[in-house]
Short mmCIF file of C-alpha atoms in Angstrom, two decimals:
data_model
loop_
_atom_site.label_atom_id
_atom_site.label_comp_id
_atom_site.label_asym_id
_atom_site.label_seq_id
_atom_site.Cartn_x
_atom_site.Cartn_y
_atom_site.Cartn_z
CA MET A 16 97.49 134.37 91.56
CA GLU A 17 95.54 137.63 91.49
CA PRO A 18 93.14 138.06 94.45
CA LYS A 19 90.16 138.38 92.06
CA VAL A 20 91.06 135.12 90.34
CA ALA A 21 91.72 133.34 93.63
CA GLU A 22 88.33 134.44 94.99
CA LEU A 23 86.40 133.29 91.93
CA LYS A 24 88.35 130.04 91.73
CA GLN A 25 87.50 129.32 95.36
CA LYS A 26 83.79 129.93 94.76
CA ILE A 27 83.76 127.55 91.80
CA GLU A 28 85.82 124.96 93.67
CA ASP A 29 83.43 125.15 96.62
CA THR A 30 80.62 124.29 94.20
CA LEU A 31 82.35 121.55 92.21
CA CYS A 32 85.25 119.99 94.11
CA PRO A 33 83.15 118.10 96.69
CA PHE A 34 81.65 116.23 93.73
CA GLY A 35 84.95 115.08 92.19
CA PHE A 36 85.80 117.96 89.85
CA GLU A 37 88.90 120.15 89.50
CA VAL A 38 89.09 123.77 88.29
CA TYR A 39 91.93 125.63 86.49
CA PRO A 40 91.93 129.33 85.45
CA PHE A 41 93.23 130.58 82.10
CA GLN A 42 93.01 133.54 79.74
CA VAL A 43 90.98 133.26 76.56
CA ALA A 44 93.99 134.62 74.64
CA TRP A 45 96.14 131.62 75.57
CA TYR A 46 93.57 129.30 73.97
CA ASN A 47 92.94 131.44 70.88
CA GLU A 48 96.65 131.84 70.15
CA LEU A 49 96.96 128.13 69.35
CA LEU A 50 93.99 127.92 66.99
CA PRO A 51 92.79 129.34 63.65
CA PRO A 52 90.10 132.05 63.86
CA ALA A 53 87.23 129.66 63.13
CA PHE A 54 87.82 128.02 66.51
CA HIS A 55 88.40 131.16 68.59
CA LEU A 56 86.34 132.04 71.62
CA LEU A 57 84.79 135.39 70.68
CA LEU A 58 85.81 137.30 73.78
CA PRO A 59 88.64 139.75 74.57
CA GLY A 60 91.96 138.00 75.09
CA PRO A 61 92.35 138.81 78.81
CA THR A 62 88.90 137.38 79.63
CA LEU A 63 89.01 134.98 82.57
CA ALA A 64 87.96 131.38 81.99
CA PHE A 65 88.06 128.19 84.04
CA LEU A 66 88.59 124.68 82.75
CA VAL A 67 86.61 121.97 84.57
CA LEU A 68 87.65 118.32 84.62
CA SER A 69 86.36 115.29 86.46
CA THR A 70 88.49 112.94 88.54
CA PRO A 71 87.76 109.27 89.31
CA ALA A 72 85.85 110.40 92.41
CA MET A 73 83.14 112.01 90.25
CA PHE A 74 81.51 108.67 89.58
CA ASP A 75 80.57 108.05 93.22
CA ARG A 76 80.24 111.64 94.39
CA ALA A 77 78.28 113.10 91.48
CA LEU A 78 77.11 110.61 88.84
CA LYS A 79 75.59 107.89 91.02
CA PRO A 80 73.64 110.33 93.22
CA PHE A 81 72.49 112.12 90.07
CA LEU A 82 71.26 108.86 88.51
CA GLN A 83 69.25 108.16 91.65
CA SER A 84 67.68 111.63 91.61
CA CYS A 85 64.68 112.91 89.70
CA HIS A 86 66.85 114.94 87.33
CA LEU A 87 67.67 112.21 84.80
CA ARG A 88 65.94 112.47 81.43
CA MET A 89 65.80 109.98 78.57
CA LEU A 90 67.48 110.55 75.20
CA THR A 91 70.62 112.25 76.49
CA ASP A 92 73.77 110.79 77.95
CA PRO A 93 73.53 110.50 81.78
CA VAL A 94 77.13 111.67 82.29
CA ASP A 95 76.54 114.73 80.11
CA GLN A 96 73.33 115.48 82.01
CA CYS A 97 75.13 115.14 85.35
CA VAL A 98 77.95 117.43 84.28
CA ALA A 99 75.47 119.97 82.89
CA TYR A 100 73.62 119.97 86.19
CA HIS A 101 76.77 120.66 88.21
CA LEU A 102 78.06 123.29 85.79
CA GLY A 103 74.67 124.95 86.08
CA ARG A 104 75.23 125.17 89.82
CA VAL A 105 78.38 127.21 89.07
CA ARG A 106 76.22 129.80 87.32
CA GLU A 107 73.93 129.90 90.34
CA SER A 108 76.91 130.43 92.65
CA LEU A 109 77.95 133.55 90.70
CA PRO A 110 74.64 135.44 90.34
CA GLU A 111 76.34 138.83 90.16
CA LEU A 112 78.42 137.85 87.10
CA GLN A 113 77.72 137.12 83.47
CA THR A 114 78.70 133.52 82.84
CA GLU A 115 78.95 131.44 79.69
CA ILE A 116 79.31 127.70 80.11
CA ILE A 117 80.43 125.42 77.30
CA ALA A 118 80.34 121.67 77.85
CA ASP A 119 82.88 119.50 76.06
CA TYR A 120 80.20 117.86 73.89
CA GLU A 121 78.61 121.05 72.52
CA VAL A 122 78.86 121.82 68.79
CA HIS A 123 77.82 124.60 66.42
CA PRO A 124 75.12 123.92 63.78
CA ASN A 125 77.89 123.08 61.30
CA ARG A 126 79.15 120.38 63.75
CA ARG A 127 82.30 122.33 64.66
CA PRO A 128 83.05 121.88 68.38
CA LYS A 129 82.36 124.93 70.52
CA ILE A 130 85.42 124.15 72.64
CA LEU A 131 88.50 122.07 71.90
CA ALA A 132 88.73 120.50 75.32
CA GLN A 133 92.26 119.12 75.18
CA THR A 134 93.71 122.41 73.95
CA ALA A 135 91.93 124.22 76.79
CA ALA A 136 93.27 121.73 79.33
CA HIS A 137 96.82 122.25 78.06
CA VAL A 138 96.77 126.06 78.17
CA ALA A 139 95.14 126.01 81.62
CA GLY A 140 98.00 123.85 82.90
CA ALA A 141 95.61 121.07 83.91
CA ALA A 142 97.01 118.28 81.74
CA TYR A 143 99.68 117.96 79.07
CA TYR A 144 98.27 117.43 75.59
CA TYR A 145 100.58 114.86 73.95
CA GLN A 146 100.42 114.88 70.17
CA ARG A 147 102.20 113.36 67.24
CA GLN A 148 104.28 116.53 66.88
CA ASP A 149 105.75 115.80 70.33
CA VAL A 150 107.51 112.68 69.02
CA GLU A 151 110.69 113.33 67.08
CA ALA A 152 110.94 111.24 63.91
CA ASP A 153 107.71 109.43 64.68
CA PRO A 154 107.23 105.88 63.36
CA TRP A 155 103.63 106.09 62.07
CA GLY A 156 104.03 107.08 58.44
CA ASN A 157 100.63 107.94 56.93
CA GLN A 158 98.59 106.68 59.88
CA ARG A 159 96.33 109.18 61.62
CA ILE A 160 97.36 109.56 65.25
CA SER A 161 95.10 111.34 67.72
CA GLY A 162 96.56 113.17 70.70
CA VAL A 163 95.66 112.65 74.34
CA CYS A 164 95.92 114.63 77.58
CA ILE A 165 97.68 113.15 80.60
CA HIS A 166 97.09 114.51 84.10
CA PRO A 167 100.13 114.61 86.40
CA ARG A 168 98.22 112.96 89.26
CA PHE A 169 95.56 110.88 87.52
CA GLY A 170 97.31 109.92 84.29
CA GLY A 171 94.52 109.19 81.83
CA TRP A 172 91.95 108.44 84.55
CA PHE A 173 90.05 111.70 84.20
CA ALA A 174 87.88 113.57 81.68
CA ILE A 175 87.67 117.18 80.54
CA ARG A 176 84.11 118.40 81.03
CA GLY A 177 83.94 122.00 79.86
CA VAL A 178 84.84 125.61 80.45
CA VAL A 179 83.29 128.47 82.40
CA LEU A 180 83.77 131.85 80.70
CA LEU A 181 83.34 135.10 82.60
CA PRO A 182 82.76 137.91 80.05
CA GLY A 183 83.60 141.27 81.55
CA ILE A 184 86.18 139.86 83.95
CA GLU A 185 89.62 140.56 82.49
CA VAL A 186 92.88 139.44 84.08
CA PRO A 187 95.75 140.61 81.84
CA ASP A 188 98.31 139.92 84.57
CA LEU A 189 97.31 136.31 85.20
CA PRO A 190 100.57 134.31 84.88
CA PRO A 191 100.47 131.33 82.50
CA ARG A 192 100.68 127.91 84.11
CA LYS A 193 102.52 125.37 81.99
CA PRO A 194 101.19 121.80 82.12
CA HIS A 195 103.50 119.28 83.74
CA ASP A 196 105.35 117.19 81.14
CA CYS A 197 104.90 113.88 82.90
CA VAL A 198 105.71 111.70 79.84
CA PRO A 199 109.05 113.26 78.83
CA THR A 200 110.80 110.53 76.84
CA ARG A 201 110.29 109.67 73.18
CA ALA A 202 109.79 105.97 73.91
CA ASP A 203 107.14 106.63 76.52
CA ARG A 204 105.33 109.11 74.29
CA ILE A 205 105.25 106.55 71.48
CA ALA A 206 103.87 103.94 73.88
CA LEU A 207 101.24 106.41 75.15
CA LEU A 208 100.01 107.45 71.71
CA GLU A 209 100.00 103.89 70.38
CA GLY A 210 98.14 102.69 73.46
CA PHE A 211 95.57 105.47 73.10
CA ASN A 212 95.04 105.02 69.37
CA PHE A 213 95.31 101.25 68.94
CA HIS A 214 94.75 99.55 72.32
CA TRP A 215 92.40 101.86 74.22
CA ARG A 216 90.09 99.00 75.20
CA ASP A 217 92.62 97.61 77.68
CA TRP A 218 92.77 100.95 79.60
CA THR A 219 96.58 100.73 79.93
CA TYR A 220 97.37 104.03 78.19
CA ARG A 221 95.76 105.72 81.20
CA ASP A 222 98.65 104.45 83.33
CA ALA A 223 101.22 106.49 81.40
CA VAL A 224 102.08 107.85 84.84
CA THR A 225 101.40 106.07 88.12
CA PRO A 226 98.04 107.56 89.12
CA GLN A 227 96.96 108.57 92.59
CA GLU A 228 93.57 107.06 91.80
CA ARG A 229 92.06 105.03 88.98
CA TYR A 230 88.49 104.39 87.95
CA SER A 231 86.92 101.73 90.17
CA GLU A 232 86.03 98.37 88.66
CA GLU A 233 82.37 99.41 88.86
CA GLN A 234 83.14 102.61 87.00
CA LYS A 235 85.13 100.77 84.33
CA ALA A 236 82.30 98.28 83.92
CA TYR A 237 79.79 101.14 83.57
CA PHE A 238 81.73 102.88 80.81
CA SER A 239 82.44 99.57 79.03
CA THR A 240 78.75 98.59 79.01
CA PRO A 241 76.49 99.57 76.07
CA PRO A 242 74.64 102.77 77.02
CA ALA A 243 71.20 101.14 77.02
CA GLN A 244 72.32 98.68 79.72
CA ARG A 245 74.21 101.05 82.01
CA LEU A 246 71.41 101.95 84.41
CA ALA A 247 70.51 98.30 84.91
CA LEU A 248 74.16 97.63 85.75
CA LEU A 249 73.79 100.01 88.72
CA GLY A 250 70.44 98.53 89.74
CA LEU A 251 68.47 101.55 88.55
CA ALA A 252 65.32 101.59 86.44
CA GLN A 253 65.42 103.04 82.97
CA PRO A 254 63.52 106.36 82.84
CA SER A 255 60.46 106.79 80.63
CA GLU A 256 61.25 106.69 76.95
CA LYS A 257 58.80 109.51 76.23
CA PRO A 258 60.70 112.63 75.15
CA SER A 259 60.46 115.35 77.74
CA SER A 260 61.07 119.05 77.70
CA PRO A 261 64.39 120.21 79.14
CA SER A 262 64.48 120.41 82.90
CA PRO A 263 65.05 123.90 84.37
CA ASP A 264 67.83 122.33 86.42
CA LEU A 265 69.84 121.66 83.26
CA PRO A 266 71.31 124.76 81.62
CA PHE A 267 72.09 123.17 78.26
CA THR A 268 70.07 121.99 75.31
CA THR A 269 69.99 118.30 74.45
CA PRO A 270 73.53 117.33 73.39
CA ALA A 271 73.96 116.45 69.76
CA PRO A 272 75.47 113.04 68.93
CA LYS A 273 79.21 113.07 69.34
CA LYS A 274 81.29 113.19 66.20
CA PRO A 275 84.90 112.00 66.21
CA GLY A 276 87.55 114.64 65.72
CA ASN A 277 89.75 114.59 62.64
CA PRO A 278 93.16 115.76 63.83
CA SER A 279 96.16 115.97 61.54
CA ARG A 280 99.85 116.48 62.14
CA ALA A 281 99.74 120.04 60.78
CA ARG A 282 96.69 121.14 62.78
CA SER A 283 96.88 118.86 65.79
CA TRP A 284 95.59 121.47 68.24
CA LEU A 285 92.20 120.97 66.60
CA SER A 286 91.49 117.56 68.16
CA PRO A 287 88.44 118.15 70.40
CA ARG A 288 88.05 114.87 72.25
CA VAL A 289 89.91 113.21 75.10
CA SER A 290 89.00 109.66 73.99
CA PRO A 291 89.32 107.76 70.70
CA PRO A 292 86.15 107.72 68.58
CA ALA A 293 85.13 104.25 69.74
CA SER A 294 86.24 104.56 73.34
CA PRO A 295 83.79 103.13 75.91
CA GLY A 296 83.76 106.23 78.11
CA PRO A 297 85.60 109.14 79.66
#
């Protein structure tokens, strides 16, 4: 890894990793090459970017302390607020650089996602994006099958949170890092995609590989609980329901409601989400 990339990666990791996040560098060109122009990141190809994902540890190290802090605001998802807060700290840790941060939930006015998170995770080498096209002679006929990323150490027990772009920092010699193909057989890929698309409520697709760590029972209960009841589940009071102006601690605008992706076999790199449309949580 180039010294410049290693130095910046270390700074971002120092900011995020103690709170249960992981960071992976990639070139904007690697992402754009897989997508039609409408989805491109409008930066030179060699521009340095970092993918950020959360591990099971994020719940205790970042989310719960955030929920107990004064930062939480009504009307936006607490996990999205927490992630925005920590990604904002990345910007603060790099004051000498121009930074652009895109969270996984952000969309353009026309509802097109600003970042296709699973594609970014694949090109960054963070997690393998398994899709219908990865199954030879698939058995699903005309059914729509969404793809899913699997992490080599956490299986499906993680979530992609966003990207940090560094305009002006170009790394044309950064070597690509291929994601680890941890579900190599046709039978296992069929089981993974069927579990993700048809049986996501039982969580078992996340065990496509034996994970180093899973979500705790408390964490699973939190994400399975209707959003309005989640704070009570953790013994926390619901914040005021009066709309408030954005906190200066949060670098993003209020997230728009999430809209399910509409992937197809021919354009499967366009699936933006890591969870099925009705999934209870990350």
